[in-house]
Tab-separated table of C-alpha atoms in Angstrom:
chain	number	residue	atom	x	y	z
C	1	MET	CA	0.000	0.000	0.000
C	2	PHE	CA	2.745	2.502	0.925
C	3	PHE	CA	6.051	2.555	-0.934
C	4	LEU	CA	9.225	4.629	-1.054
C	5	LYS	CA	10.051	5.422	-4.685
C	6	TYR	CA	12.778	7.336	-6.465
C	7	LEU	CA	11.060	9.529	-9.039
C	8	HIS	CA	12.076	12.077	-11.675
C	9	LYS	CA	10.449	15.399	-12.533
C	10	THR	CA	11.367	18.200	-14.923
C	11	ILE	CA	10.851	21.581	-13.276
C	12	ARG	CA	10.617	24.746	-15.403
C	13	LEU	CA	11.485	28.119	-13.911
C	14	PRO	CA	10.920	31.558	-15.428
C	15	PRO	CA	13.822	34.035	-15.622
C	16	SER	CA	12.378	35.985	-12.676
C	17	SER	CA	13.388	33.047	-10.426
C	18	PHE	CA	17.045	33.107	-11.488
C	19	GLY	CA	19.456	34.287	-8.827
C	20	PRO	CA	21.037	33.241	-5.545
C	21	HIS	CA	17.853	31.487	-4.304
C	22	MET	CA	17.179	29.498	-7.478
C	23	ARG	CA	17.625	26.139	-5.715
C	24	SER	CA	14.907	26.974	-3.186
C	25	HIS	CA	12.605	28.017	-6.077
C	26	VAL	CA	13.185	24.624	-7.742
C	27	GLU	CA	12.500	22.782	-4.477
C	28	ARG	CA	9.318	24.771	-3.760
C	29	ARG	CA	8.040	24.217	-7.317
C	30	LEU	CA	8.710	20.465	-6.962
C	31	TYR	CA	6.718	20.260	-3.719
C	32	ASP	CA	3.848	22.253	-5.238
C	33	GLU	CA	3.708	20.182	-8.436
C	34	VAL	CA	3.933	16.639	-7.027
C	35	GLU	CA	2.756	16.438	-3.413
C	36	GLY	CA	-0.883	15.409	-3.150
C	37	LYS	CA	-1.055	14.508	-6.839
C	38	ILE	CA	-1.675	11.212	-8.598
C	39	ASP	CA	0.832	9.592	-10.892
C	40	GLY	CA	-0.877	6.937	-13.002
C	41	ARG	CA	2.042	4.553	-12.678
C	42	TYR	CA	2.977	4.993	-9.013
C	43	GLY	CA	-0.278	6.054	-7.368
C	44	TYR	CA	-0.879	8.927	-4.963
C	45	ILE	CA	2.267	10.895	-4.055
C	46	ILE	CA	1.832	11.634	-0.369
C	47	SER	CA	5.083	13.443	0.372
C	48	VAL	CA	8.496	14.309	-1.029
C	49	LEU	CA	10.908	12.936	1.556
C	50	GLN	CA	14.246	13.882	0.033
C	51	ILE	CA	15.568	15.722	-2.985
C	52	VAL	CA	18.400	13.523	-4.218
C	53	GLU	CA	19.685	15.580	-7.133
C	54	ILE	CA	18.880	18.765	-8.987
C	55	GLY	CA	20.452	18.713	-12.438
C	56	ALA	CA	22.027	21.701	-14.133
C	57	GLY	CA	19.449	24.031	-15.630
C	58	VAL	CA	19.103	24.109	-19.395
C	59	LEU	CA	17.744	27.298	-20.984
C	60	GLN	CA	15.015	26.820	-23.548
C	61	PRO	CA	15.706	29.262	-26.404
C	62	MET	CA	12.096	29.814	-27.501
C	63	THR	CA	10.544	30.364	-24.057
C	64	GLY	CA	13.416	31.640	-21.919
C	65	LEU	CA	12.518	29.124	-19.212
C	66	ALA	CA	15.157	26.997	-17.499
C	67	GLU	CA	14.505	23.256	-17.184
C	68	PHE	CA	15.896	21.327	-14.216
C	69	ASN	CA	15.779	17.531	-14.008
C	70	VAL	CA	15.094	16.660	-10.378
C	71	VAL	CA	15.477	13.214	-8.786
C	72	TYR	CA	13.606	12.841	-5.511
C	73	ARG	CA	12.454	10.169	-3.068
C	74	ALA	CA	8.754	10.113	-2.269
C	75	LEU	CA	6.249	8.256	-0.128
C	76	VAL	CA	3.510	6.952	-2.430
C	77	MET	CA	0.250	5.100	-1.846
C	78	LYS	CA	-0.799	2.541	-4.428
C	79	VAL	CA	-3.774	0.249	-4.046
C	80	PHE	CA	-4.308	-3.067	-5.778
C	81	LYS	CA	-7.284	-5.229	-6.606
C	82	ASN	CA	-8.200	-7.661	-3.764
C	83	MET	CA	-6.407	-5.505	-1.177
C	84	VAL	CA	-8.177	-5.173	2.185
C	85	VAL	CA	-8.295	-1.573	3.419
C	86	ASP	CA	-9.670	0.338	6.390
C	87	GLY	CA	-11.553	3.586	5.923
C	88	VAL	CA	-14.271	5.870	7.237
C	89	VAL	CA	-17.824	5.996	5.883
C	90	THR	CA	-18.654	9.447	4.496
C	91	VAL	CA	-22.039	9.034	2.749
C	92	VAL	CA	-24.822	6.444	3.125
C	93	ASN	CA	-27.762	6.131	0.730
C	94	PRO	CA	-30.086	3.303	-0.448
C	95	LEU	CA	-27.654	2.349	-3.237
C	96	GLY	CA	-24.732	1.754	-0.849
C	97	PHE	CA	-22.133	3.860	0.924
C	98	TRP	CA	-18.932	5.809	0.203
C	99	VAL	CA	-15.735	5.256	2.156
C	100	GLU	CA	-12.627	7.465	2.366
C	101	VAL	CA	-9.410	5.461	2.488
C	102	GLY	CA	-6.720	8.101	2.830
C	103	PRO	CA	-6.813	10.196	-0.344
C	104	MET	CA	-8.957	7.777	-2.353
C	105	THR	CA	-12.692	7.158	-2.450
C	106	MET	CA	-14.378	3.740	-2.487
C	107	PHE	CA	-18.018	2.861	-3.147
C	108	VAL	CA	-19.624	-0.243	-1.661
C	109	ALA	CA	-22.898	-1.006	-3.466
C	110	SER	CA	-25.841	-2.483	-1.582
C	111	ALA	CA	-25.416	-5.713	-3.597
C	112	LEU	CA	-21.931	-6.042	-2.075
C	113	ILE	CA	-23.188	-5.665	1.501
C	114	PRO	CA	-24.258	-8.831	3.407
C	115	SER	CA	-27.990	-9.518	3.244
C	116	TYR	CA	-28.421	-9.139	7.020
C	117	PHE	CA	-27.742	-5.378	6.635
C	118	LYS	CA	-30.903	-3.532	5.625
C	119	TYR	CA	-31.118	0.124	4.660
C	120	ASP	CA	-33.159	2.048	7.238
C	121	PRO	CA	-34.624	5.144	5.540
C	122	SER	CA	-36.063	6.431	8.823
C	123	ALA	CA	-32.689	6.424	10.596
C	124	ASN	CA	-31.061	9.763	11.305
C	125	PRO	CA	-28.353	9.769	9.987
C	126	PRO	CA	-29.192	7.269	7.198
C	127	ALA	CA	-27.748	3.829	7.939
C	128	PHE	CA	-27.578	0.166	7.072
C	129	VAL	CA	-28.645	-1.742	10.192
C	130	SER	CA	-28.017	-5.446	10.827
C	131	ASP	CA	-30.751	-7.884	11.785
C	132	PHE	CA	-28.731	-9.148	14.748
C	133	GLY	CA	-26.349	-7.574	17.226
C	134	ASP	CA	-22.651	-7.712	17.931
C	135	GLU	CA	-20.944	-9.076	21.082
C	136	SER	CA	-22.498	-6.362	23.269
C	137	GLY	CA	-26.012	-7.080	21.956
C	138	GLN	CA	-26.339	-3.802	20.043
C	139	ALA	CA	-27.369	-3.814	16.393
C	140	SER	CA	-24.433	-3.269	14.080
C	141	ARG	CA	-24.777	-0.087	11.981
C	142	ILE	CA	-23.078	1.355	8.944
C	143	GLU	CA	-23.500	5.125	9.099
C	144	LYS	CA	-21.459	8.255	8.486
C	145	GLY	CA	-18.277	8.343	10.580
C	146	ILE	CA	-18.058	4.571	11.201
C	147	ALA	CA	-14.738	2.776	10.616
C	148	ILE	CA	-15.116	0.033	8.028
C	149	ARG	CA	-12.926	-2.700	6.561
C	150	ALA	CA	-13.514	-3.625	2.915
C	151	ARG	CA	-11.897	-5.507	0.040
C	152	ILE	CA	-11.179	-3.643	-3.212
C	153	ILE	CA	-12.723	-5.418	-6.198
C	154	GLY	CA	-12.241	-2.713	-8.837
C	155	ILE	CA	-10.016	0.343	-9.352
C	156	ARG	CA	-10.260	3.337	-11.682
C	157	THR	CA	-7.454	5.899	-11.731
C	158	GLU	CA	-8.059	9.330	-13.208
C	159	ALA	CA	-5.782	12.332	-13.521
C	160	THR	CA	-6.730	13.703	-10.104
C	161	ASP	CA	-8.442	10.869	-8.216
C	162	ILE	CA	-8.454	7.167	-7.477
C	163	PHE	CA	-11.893	5.538	-7.296
C	164	CYS	CA	-12.513	2.011	-6.092
C	165	VAL	CA	-15.421	-0.369	-5.779
C	166	GLY	CA	-15.367	-2.551	-2.689
C	167	THR	CA	-17.199	-5.301	-0.896
C	168	ILE	CA	-17.850	-6.217	2.733
C	169	LYS	CA	-19.541	-9.522	1.857
C	170	GLU	CA	-16.701	-11.676	3.258
C	171	ASP	CA	-15.490	-12.817	6.654
C	172	TYR	CA	-13.859	-10.187	8.888
C	173	LEU	CA	-15.013	-7.300	6.690
C	174	GLY	CA	-17.552	-4.630	7.663
C	175	PRO	CA	-17.907	-2.215	10.592
C	176	GLN	CA	-14.935	-2.250	12.941
C	177	ALA	CA	-15.604	-1.869	16.657
C	178	GLY	CA	-13.136	0.107	18.709
C	179	VAL	CA	-11.027	1.371	15.800
């Protein structure tokens, strides 16, 4: 799920950034351009941990910009199909519920929820409520703010987001008590 990767990025600086603090301009531009962004090959770049090398700048004759090849080490999050993840429920509706797992969003459809969970339209907030209780005798609920464990069964990566489809229709998946 979390990996340390050495990555490369070309940073372009305008002539107004040239001078004694050019290195700090390159570093700041790198942080702004890559942290919190998605790279289709490596996943979500959480943080730049170390700048390994900043290459010599090359002036581009047509634009006047300087290009710097930067090698950096980053903490990335990549999810895979069949991976079990923990998240927090953000939205519940009759079709299923949405879960935030770090920076990504996962949808669990009602068909992928065990049959003993029934949608309760009169609940406030809306919730899926189980027919039987947990160890303490209380009915198990899936509602906004509840910690949930789910298995990823499908992934779609876009330029700015990672979307997943998940299931809780297996053993040890579903609402997590005391998390």
